[in-house]
PDB file of N, CA and C in Angstrom:
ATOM      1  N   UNK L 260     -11.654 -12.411  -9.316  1.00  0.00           N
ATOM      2  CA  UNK L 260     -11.072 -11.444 -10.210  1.00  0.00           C
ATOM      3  C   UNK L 260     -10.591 -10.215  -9.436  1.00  0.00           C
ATOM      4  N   UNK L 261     -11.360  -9.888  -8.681  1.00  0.00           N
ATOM      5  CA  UNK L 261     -10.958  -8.594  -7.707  1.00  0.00           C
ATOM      6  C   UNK L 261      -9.663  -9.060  -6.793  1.00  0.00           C
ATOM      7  N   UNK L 262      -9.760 -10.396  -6.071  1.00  0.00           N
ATOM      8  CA  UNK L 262      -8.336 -10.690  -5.651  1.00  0.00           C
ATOM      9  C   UNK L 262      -7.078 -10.362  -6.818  1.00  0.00           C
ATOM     10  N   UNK L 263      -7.261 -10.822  -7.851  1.00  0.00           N
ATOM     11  CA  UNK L 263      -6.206 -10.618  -8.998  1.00  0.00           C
ATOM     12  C   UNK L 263      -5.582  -9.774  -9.806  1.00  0.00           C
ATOM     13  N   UNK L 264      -6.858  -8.405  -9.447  1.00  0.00           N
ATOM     14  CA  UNK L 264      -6.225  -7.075  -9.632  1.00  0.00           C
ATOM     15  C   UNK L 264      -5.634  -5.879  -8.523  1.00  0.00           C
ATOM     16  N   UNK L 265      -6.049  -6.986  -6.978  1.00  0.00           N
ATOM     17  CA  UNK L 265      -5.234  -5.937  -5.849  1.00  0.00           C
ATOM     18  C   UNK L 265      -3.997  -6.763  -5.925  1.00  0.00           C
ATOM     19  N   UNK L 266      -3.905  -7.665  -6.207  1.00  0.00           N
ATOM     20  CA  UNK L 266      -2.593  -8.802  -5.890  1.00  0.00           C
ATOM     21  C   UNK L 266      -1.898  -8.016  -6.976  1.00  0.00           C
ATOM     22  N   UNK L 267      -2.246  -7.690  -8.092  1.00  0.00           N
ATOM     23  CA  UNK L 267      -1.356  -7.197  -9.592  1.00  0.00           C
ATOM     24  C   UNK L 267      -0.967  -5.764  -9.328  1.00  0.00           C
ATOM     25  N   UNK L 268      -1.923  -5.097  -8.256  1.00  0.00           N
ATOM     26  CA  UNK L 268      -1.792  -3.756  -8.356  1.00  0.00           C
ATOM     27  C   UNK L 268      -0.281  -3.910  -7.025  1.00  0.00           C
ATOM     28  N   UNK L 269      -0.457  -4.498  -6.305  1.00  0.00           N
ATOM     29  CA  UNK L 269       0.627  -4.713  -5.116  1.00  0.00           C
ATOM     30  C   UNK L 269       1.613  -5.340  -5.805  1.00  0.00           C
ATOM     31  N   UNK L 270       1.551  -6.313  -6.648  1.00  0.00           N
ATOM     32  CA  UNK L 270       2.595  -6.285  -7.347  1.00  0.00           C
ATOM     33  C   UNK L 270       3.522  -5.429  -7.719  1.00  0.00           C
ATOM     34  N   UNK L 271       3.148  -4.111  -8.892  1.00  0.00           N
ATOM     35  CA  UNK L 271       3.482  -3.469  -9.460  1.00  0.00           C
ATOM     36  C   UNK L 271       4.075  -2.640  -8.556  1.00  0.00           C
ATOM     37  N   UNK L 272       3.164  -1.954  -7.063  1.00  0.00           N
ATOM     38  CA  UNK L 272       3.802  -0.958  -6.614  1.00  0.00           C
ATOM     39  C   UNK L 272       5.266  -2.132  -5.579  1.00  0.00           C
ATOM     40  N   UNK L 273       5.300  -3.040  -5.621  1.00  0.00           N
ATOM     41  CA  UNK L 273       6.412  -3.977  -5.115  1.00  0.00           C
ATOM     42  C   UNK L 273       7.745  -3.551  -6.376  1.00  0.00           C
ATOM     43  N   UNK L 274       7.226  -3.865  -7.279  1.00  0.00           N
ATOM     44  CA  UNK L 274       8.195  -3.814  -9.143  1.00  0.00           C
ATOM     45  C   UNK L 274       8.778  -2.119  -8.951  1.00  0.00           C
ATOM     46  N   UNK L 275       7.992  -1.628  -8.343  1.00  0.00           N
ATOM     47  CA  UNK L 275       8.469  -0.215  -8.366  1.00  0.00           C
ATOM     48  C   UNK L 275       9.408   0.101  -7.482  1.00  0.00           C
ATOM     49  N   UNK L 276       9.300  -0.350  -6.150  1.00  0.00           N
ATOM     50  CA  UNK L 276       9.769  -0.592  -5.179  1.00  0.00           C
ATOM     51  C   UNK L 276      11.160  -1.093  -5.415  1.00  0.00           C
ATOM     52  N   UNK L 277      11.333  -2.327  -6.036  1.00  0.00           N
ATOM     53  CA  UNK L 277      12.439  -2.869  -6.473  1.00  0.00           C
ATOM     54  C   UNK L 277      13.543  -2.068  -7.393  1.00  0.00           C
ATOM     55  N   UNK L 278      12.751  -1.756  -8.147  1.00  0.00           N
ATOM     56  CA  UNK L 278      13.113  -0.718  -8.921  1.00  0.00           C
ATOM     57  C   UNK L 278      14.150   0.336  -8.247  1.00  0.00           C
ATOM     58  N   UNK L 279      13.544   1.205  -7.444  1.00  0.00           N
ATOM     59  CA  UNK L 279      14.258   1.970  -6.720  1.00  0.00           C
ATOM     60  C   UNK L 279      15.104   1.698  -5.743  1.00  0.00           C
ATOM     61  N   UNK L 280      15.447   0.458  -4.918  1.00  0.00           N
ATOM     62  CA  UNK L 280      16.243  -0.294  -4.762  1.00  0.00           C
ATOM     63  C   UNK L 280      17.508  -0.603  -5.602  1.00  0.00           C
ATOM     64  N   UNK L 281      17.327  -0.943  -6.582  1.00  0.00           N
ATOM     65  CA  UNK L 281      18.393  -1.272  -7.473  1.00  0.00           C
ATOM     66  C   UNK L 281      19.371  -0.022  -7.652  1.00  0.00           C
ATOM     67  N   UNK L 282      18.239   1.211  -8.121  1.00  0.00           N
ATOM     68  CA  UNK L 282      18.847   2.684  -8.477  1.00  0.00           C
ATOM     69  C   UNK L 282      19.713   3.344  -7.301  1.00  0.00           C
ATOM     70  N   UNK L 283      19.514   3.050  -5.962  1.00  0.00           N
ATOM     71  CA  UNK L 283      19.949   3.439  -5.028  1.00  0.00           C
ATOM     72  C   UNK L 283      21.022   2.455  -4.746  1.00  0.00           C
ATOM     73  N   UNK L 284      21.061   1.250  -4.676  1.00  0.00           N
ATOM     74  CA  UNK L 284      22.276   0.640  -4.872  1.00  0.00           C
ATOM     75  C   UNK L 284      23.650   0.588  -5.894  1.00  0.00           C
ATOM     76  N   UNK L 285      22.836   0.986  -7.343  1.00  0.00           N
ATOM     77  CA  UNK L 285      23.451   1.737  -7.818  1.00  0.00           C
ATOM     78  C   UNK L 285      24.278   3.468  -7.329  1.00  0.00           C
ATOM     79  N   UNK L 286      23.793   3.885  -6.880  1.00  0.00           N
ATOM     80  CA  UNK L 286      24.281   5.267  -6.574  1.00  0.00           C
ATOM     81  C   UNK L 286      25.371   5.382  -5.651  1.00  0.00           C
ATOM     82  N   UNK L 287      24.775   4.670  -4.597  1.00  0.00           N
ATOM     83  CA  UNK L 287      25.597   4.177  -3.750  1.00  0.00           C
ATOM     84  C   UNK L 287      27.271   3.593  -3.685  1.00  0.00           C
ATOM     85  N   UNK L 288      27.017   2.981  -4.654  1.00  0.00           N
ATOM     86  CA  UNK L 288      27.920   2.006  -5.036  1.00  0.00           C
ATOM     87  C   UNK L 288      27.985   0.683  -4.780  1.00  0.00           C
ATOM     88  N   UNK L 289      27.018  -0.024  -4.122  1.00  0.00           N
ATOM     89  CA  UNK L 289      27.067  -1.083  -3.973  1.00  0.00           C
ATOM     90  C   UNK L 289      26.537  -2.099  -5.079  1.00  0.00           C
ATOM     91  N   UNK L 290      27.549  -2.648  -5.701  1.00  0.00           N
ATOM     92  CA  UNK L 290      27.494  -3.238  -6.923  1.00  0.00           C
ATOM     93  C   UNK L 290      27.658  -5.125  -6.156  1.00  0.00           C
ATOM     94  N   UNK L 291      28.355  -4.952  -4.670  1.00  0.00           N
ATOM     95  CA  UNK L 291      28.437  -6.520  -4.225  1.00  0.00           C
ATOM     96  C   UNK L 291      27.298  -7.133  -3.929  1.00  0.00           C
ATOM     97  N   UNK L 292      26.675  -5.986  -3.530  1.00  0.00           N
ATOM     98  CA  UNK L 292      24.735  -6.327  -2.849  1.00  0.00           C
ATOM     99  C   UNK L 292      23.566  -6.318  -3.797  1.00  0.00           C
ATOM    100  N   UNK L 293      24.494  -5.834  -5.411  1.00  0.00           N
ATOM    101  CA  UNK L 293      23.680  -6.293  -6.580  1.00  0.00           C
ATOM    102  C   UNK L 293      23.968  -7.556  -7.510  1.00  0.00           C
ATOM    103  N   UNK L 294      25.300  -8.065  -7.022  1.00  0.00           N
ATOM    104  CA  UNK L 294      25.539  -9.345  -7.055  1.00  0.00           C
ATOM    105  C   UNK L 294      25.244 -10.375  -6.415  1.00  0.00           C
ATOM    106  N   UNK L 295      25.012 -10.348  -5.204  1.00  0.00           N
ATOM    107  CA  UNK L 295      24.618 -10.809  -4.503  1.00  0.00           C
ATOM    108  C   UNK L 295      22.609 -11.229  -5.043  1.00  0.00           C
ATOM    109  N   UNK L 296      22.533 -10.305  -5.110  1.00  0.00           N
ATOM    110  CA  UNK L 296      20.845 -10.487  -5.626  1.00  0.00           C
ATOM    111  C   UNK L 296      20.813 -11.136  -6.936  1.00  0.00           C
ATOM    112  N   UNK L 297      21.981 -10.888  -8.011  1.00  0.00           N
ATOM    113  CA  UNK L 297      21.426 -11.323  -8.951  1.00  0.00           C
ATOM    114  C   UNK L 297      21.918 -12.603  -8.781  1.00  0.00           C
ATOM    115  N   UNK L 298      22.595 -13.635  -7.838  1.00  0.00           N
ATOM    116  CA  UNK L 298      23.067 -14.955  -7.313  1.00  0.00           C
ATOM    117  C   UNK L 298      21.361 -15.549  -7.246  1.00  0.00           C
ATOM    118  N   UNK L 299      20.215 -14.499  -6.569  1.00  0.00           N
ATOM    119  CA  UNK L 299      19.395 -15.634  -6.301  1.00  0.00           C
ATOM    120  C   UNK L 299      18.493 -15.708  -7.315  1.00  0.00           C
ATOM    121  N   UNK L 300      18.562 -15.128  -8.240  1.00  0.00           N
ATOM    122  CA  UNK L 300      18.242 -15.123  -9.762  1.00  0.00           C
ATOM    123  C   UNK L 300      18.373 -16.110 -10.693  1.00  0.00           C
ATOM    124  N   UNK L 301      19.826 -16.478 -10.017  1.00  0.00           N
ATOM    125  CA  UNK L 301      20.245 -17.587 -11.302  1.00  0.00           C
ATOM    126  C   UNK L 301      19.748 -18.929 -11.183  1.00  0.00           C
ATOM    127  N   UNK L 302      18.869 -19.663 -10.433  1.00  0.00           N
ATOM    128  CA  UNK L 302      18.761 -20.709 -10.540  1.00  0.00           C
ATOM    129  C   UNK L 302      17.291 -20.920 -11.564  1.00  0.00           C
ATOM    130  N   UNK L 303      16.812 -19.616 -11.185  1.00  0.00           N
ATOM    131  CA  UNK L 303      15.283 -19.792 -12.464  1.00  0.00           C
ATOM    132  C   UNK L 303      15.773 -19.585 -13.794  1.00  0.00           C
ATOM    133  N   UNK L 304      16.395 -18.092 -13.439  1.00  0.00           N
ATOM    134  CA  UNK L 304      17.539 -18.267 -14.682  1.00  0.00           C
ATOM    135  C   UNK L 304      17.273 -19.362 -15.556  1.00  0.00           C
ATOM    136  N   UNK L 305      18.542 -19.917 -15.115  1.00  0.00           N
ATOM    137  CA  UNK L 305      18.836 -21.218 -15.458  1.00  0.00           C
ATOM    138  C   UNK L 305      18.225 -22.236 -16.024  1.00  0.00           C
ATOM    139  N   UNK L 306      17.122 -22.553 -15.176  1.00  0.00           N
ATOM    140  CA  UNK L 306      15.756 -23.256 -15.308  1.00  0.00           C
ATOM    141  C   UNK L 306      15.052 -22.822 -16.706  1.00  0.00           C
ATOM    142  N   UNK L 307      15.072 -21.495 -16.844  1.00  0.00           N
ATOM    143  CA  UNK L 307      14.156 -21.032 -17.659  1.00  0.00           C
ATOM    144  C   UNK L 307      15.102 -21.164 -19.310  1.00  0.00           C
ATOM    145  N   UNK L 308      16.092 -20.698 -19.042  1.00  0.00           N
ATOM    146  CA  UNK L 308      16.718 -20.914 -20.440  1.00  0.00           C
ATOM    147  C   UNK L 308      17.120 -22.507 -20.664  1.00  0.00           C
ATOM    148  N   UNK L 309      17.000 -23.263 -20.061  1.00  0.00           N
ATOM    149  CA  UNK L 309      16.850 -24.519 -20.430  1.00  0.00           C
ATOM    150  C   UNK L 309      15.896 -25.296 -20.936  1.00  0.00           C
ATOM    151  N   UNK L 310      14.411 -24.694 -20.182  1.00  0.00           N
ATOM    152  CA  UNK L 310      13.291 -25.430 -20.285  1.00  0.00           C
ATOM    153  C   UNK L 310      12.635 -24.629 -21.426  1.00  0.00           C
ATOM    154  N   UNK L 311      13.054 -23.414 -21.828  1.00  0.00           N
ATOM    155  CA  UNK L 311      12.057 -22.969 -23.027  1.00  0.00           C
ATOM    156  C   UNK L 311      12.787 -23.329 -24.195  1.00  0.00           C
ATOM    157  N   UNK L 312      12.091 -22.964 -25.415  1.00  0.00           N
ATOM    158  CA  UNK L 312      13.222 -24.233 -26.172  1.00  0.00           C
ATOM    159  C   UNK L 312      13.736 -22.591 -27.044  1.00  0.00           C
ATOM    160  N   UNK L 313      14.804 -23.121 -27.936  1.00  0.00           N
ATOM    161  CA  UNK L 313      16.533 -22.287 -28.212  1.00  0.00           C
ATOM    162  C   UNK L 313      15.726 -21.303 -29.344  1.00  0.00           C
ATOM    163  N   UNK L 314      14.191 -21.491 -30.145  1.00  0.00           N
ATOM    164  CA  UNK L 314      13.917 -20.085 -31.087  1.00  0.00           C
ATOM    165  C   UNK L 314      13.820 -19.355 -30.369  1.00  0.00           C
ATOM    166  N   UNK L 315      12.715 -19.981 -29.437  1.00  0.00           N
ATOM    167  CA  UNK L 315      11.870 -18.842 -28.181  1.00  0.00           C
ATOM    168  C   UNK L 315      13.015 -17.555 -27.999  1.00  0.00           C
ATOM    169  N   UNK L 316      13.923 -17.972 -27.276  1.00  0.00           N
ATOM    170  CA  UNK L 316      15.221 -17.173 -26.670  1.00  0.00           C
ATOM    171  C   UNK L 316      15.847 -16.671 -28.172  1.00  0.00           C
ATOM    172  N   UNK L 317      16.104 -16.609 -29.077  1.00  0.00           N
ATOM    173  CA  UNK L 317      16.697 -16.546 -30.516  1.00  0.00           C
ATOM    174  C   UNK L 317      15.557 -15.355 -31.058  1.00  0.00           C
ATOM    175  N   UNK L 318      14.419 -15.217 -30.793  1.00  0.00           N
ATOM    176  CA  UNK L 318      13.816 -15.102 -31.774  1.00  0.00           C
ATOM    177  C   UNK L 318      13.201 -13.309 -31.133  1.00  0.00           C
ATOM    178  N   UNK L 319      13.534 -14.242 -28.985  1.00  0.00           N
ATOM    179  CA  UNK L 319      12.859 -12.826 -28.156  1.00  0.00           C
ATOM    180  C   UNK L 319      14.408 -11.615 -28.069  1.00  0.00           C
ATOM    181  N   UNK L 320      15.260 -12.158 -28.165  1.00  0.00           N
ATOM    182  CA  UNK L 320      16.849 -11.575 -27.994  1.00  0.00           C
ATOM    183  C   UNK L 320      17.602 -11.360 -28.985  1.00  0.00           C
ATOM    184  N   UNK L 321      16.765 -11.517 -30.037  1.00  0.00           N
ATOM    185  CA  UNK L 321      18.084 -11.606 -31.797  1.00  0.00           C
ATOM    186  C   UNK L 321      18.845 -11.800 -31.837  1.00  0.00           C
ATOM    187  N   UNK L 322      19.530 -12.858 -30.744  1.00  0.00           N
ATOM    188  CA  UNK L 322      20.764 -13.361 -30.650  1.00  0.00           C
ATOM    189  C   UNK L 322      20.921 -14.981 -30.750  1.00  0.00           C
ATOM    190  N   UNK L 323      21.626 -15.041 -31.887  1.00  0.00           N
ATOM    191  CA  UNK L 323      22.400 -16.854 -31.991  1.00  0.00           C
ATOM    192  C   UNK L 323      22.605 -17.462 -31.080  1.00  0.00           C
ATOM    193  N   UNK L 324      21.956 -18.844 -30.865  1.00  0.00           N
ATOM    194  CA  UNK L 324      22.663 -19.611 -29.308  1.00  0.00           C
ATOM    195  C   UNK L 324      22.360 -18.691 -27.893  1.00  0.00           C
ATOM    196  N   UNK L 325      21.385 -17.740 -28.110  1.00  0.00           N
ATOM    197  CA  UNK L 325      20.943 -16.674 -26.955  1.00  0.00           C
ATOM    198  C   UNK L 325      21.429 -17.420 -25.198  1.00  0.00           C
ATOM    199  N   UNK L 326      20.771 -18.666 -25.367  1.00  0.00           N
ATOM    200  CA  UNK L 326      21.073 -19.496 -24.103  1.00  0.00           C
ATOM    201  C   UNK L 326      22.358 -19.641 -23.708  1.00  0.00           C
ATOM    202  N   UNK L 327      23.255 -19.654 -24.448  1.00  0.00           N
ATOM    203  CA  UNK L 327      24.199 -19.344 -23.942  1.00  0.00           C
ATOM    204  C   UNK L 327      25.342 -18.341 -24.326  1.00  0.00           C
ATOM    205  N   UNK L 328      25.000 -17.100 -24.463  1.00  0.00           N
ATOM    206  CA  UNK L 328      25.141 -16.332 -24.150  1.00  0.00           C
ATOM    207  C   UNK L 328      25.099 -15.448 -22.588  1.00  0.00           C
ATOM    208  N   UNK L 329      26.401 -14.818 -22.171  1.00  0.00           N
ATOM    209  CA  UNK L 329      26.707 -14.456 -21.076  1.00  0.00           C
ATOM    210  C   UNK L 329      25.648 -12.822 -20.684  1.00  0.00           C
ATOM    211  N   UNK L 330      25.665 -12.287 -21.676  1.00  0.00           N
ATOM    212  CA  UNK L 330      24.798 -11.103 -21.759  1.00  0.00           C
ATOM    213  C   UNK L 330      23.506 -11.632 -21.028  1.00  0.00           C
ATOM    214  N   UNK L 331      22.975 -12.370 -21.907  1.00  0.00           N
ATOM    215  CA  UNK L 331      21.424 -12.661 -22.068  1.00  0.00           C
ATOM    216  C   UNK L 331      21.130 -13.386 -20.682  1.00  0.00           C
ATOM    217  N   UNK L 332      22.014 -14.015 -20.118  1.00  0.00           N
ATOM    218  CA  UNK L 332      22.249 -15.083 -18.683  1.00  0.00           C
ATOM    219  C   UNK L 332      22.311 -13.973 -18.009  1.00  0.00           C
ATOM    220  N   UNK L 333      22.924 -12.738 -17.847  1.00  0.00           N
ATOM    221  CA  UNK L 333      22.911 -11.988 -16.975  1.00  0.00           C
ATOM    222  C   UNK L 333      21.819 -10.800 -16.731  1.00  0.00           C
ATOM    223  N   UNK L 334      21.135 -10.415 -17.603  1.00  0.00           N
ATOM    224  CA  UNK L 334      20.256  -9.562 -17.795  1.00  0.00           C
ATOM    225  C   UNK L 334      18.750 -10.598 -17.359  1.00  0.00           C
ATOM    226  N   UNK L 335      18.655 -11.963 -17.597  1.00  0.00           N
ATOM    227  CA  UNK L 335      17.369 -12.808 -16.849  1.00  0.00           C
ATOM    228  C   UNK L 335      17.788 -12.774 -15.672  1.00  0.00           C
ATOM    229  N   UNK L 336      18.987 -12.976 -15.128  1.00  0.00           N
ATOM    230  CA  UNK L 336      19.165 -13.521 -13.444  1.00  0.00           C
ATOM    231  C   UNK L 336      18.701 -11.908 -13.113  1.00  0.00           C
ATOM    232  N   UNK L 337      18.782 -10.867 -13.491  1.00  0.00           N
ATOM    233  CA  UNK L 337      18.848  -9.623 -12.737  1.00  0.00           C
ATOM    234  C   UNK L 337      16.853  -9.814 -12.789  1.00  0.00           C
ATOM    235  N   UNK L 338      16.378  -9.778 -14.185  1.00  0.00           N
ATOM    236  CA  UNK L 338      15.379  -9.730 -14.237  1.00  0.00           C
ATOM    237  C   UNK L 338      14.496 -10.560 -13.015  1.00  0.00           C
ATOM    238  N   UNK L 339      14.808 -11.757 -12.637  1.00  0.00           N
ATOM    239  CA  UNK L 339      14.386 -12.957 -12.198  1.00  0.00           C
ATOM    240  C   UNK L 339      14.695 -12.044 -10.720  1.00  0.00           C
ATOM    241  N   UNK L 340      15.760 -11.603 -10.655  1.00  0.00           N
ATOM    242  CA  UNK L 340      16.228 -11.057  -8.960  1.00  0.00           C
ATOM    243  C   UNK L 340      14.766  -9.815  -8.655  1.00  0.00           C
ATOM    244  N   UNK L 341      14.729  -9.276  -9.858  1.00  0.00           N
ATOM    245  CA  UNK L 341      14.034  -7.689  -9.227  1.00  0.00           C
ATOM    246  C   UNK L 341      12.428  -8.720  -9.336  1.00  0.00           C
ATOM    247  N   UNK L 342      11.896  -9.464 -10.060  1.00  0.00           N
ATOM    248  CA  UNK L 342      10.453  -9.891  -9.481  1.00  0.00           C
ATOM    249  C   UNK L 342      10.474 -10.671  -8.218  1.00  0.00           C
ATOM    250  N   UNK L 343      11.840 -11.619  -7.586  1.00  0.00           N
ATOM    251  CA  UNK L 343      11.983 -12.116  -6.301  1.00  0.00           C
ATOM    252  C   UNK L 343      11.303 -11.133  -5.186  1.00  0.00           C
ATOM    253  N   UNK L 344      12.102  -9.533  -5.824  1.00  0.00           N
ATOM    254  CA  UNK L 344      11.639  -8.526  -4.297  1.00  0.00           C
ATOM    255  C   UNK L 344      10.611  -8.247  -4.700  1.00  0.00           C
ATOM    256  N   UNK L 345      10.100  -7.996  -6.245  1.00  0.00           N
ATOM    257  CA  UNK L 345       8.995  -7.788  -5.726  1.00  0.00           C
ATOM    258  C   UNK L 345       7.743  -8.175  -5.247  1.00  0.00           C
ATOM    259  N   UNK L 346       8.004  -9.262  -5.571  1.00  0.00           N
ATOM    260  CA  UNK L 346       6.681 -10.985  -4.974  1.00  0.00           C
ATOM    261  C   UNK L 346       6.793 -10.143  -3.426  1.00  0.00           C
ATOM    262  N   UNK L 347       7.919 -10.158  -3.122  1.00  0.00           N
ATOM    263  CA  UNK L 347       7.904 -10.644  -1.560  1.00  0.00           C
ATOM    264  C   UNK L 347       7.652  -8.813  -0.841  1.00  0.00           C
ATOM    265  N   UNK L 348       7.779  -8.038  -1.348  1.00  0.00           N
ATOM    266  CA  UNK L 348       6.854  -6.707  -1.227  1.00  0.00           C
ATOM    267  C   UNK L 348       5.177  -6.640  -1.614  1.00  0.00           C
ATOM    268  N   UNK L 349       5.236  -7.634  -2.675  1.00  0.00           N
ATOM    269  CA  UNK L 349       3.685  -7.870  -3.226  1.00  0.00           C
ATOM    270  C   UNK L 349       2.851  -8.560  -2.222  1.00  0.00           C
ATOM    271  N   UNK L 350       3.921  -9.494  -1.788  1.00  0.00           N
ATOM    272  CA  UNK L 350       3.211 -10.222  -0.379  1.00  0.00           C
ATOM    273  C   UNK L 350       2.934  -9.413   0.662  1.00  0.00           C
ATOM    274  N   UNK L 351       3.417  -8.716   1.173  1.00  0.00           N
ATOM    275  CA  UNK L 351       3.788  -8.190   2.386  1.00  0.00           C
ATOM    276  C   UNK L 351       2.664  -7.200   2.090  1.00  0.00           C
ATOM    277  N   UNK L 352       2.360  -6.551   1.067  1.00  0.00           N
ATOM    278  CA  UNK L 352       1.357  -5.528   0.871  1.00  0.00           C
ATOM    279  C   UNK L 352       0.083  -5.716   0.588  1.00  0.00           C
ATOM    280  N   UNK L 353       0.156  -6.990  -0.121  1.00  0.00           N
ATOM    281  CA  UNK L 353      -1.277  -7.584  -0.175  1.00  0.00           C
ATOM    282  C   UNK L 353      -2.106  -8.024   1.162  1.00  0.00           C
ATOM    283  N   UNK L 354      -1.389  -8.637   2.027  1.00  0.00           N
ATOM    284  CA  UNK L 354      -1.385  -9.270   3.801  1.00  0.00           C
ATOM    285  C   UNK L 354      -1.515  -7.845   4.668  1.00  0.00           C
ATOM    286  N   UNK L 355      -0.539  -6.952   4.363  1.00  0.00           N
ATOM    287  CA  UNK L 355      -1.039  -5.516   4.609  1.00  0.00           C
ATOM    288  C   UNK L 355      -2.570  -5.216   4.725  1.00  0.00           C
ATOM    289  N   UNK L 356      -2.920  -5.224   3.405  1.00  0.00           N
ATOM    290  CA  UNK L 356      -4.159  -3.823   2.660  1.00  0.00           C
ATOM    291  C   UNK L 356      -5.230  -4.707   3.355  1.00  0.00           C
ATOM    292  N   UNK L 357      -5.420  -6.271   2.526  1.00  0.00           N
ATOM    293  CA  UNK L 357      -6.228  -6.730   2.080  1.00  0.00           C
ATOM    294  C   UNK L 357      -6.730  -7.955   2.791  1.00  0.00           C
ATOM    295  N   UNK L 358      -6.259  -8.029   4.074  1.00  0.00           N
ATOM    296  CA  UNK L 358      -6.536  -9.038   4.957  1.00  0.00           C
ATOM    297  C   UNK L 358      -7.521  -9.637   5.331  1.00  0.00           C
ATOM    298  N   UNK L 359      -8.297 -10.232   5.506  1.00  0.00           N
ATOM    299  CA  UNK L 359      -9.677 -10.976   5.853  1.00  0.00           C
ATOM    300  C   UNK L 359      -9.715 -11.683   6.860  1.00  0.00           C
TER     301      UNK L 359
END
């Protein structure tokens, strides 16, 4: 259990991390290097609005046919992109702190 709340807590400060990433790419202007990220998004994406079934998505988005919808496809791949960095900050910080 104690592994599962430093792993969650490194998580989060990873989610945060990401977070501010995005905002600064935003500012910046780099909107190609936020396309780019949300490219590696789309295959869970994908995965995910296929494999959960069509209320689930209908019922979490109040939107008809949600799955395919272009909105809703683009707002998971981003979603799916910002937990990618932050796993892999979560990793890196957990292997950091908490090593044995």
């Amino acid at each position: 259990m104690r592994v599962l709340l430093q792993f969650s807590a490194c998580f989060f400060l990873g989610l945060c991390i990401a977070g501010v990433l995005l905002i600064g790419m935003m500012f910046v202007g780099r909107f190609d290097w936020i396309e780019l990220l949300m490219l590696s998004g789309w295959p869970f994406a994908q995965l995910g609005l296929q494999l959960l079934p069509e209320p689930f998505w209908n019922g979490l988005t109040g939107v008809t046919d949600a799955a395919a919808n272009s909105s809703v496809q683009s707002f998971l791949q981003l979603c799916v992109a910002m937990m990618q960095i932050a796993l892999l900050f979560a990793l890196g910080f957990f292997r950091l702190w908490y090593r044995r």
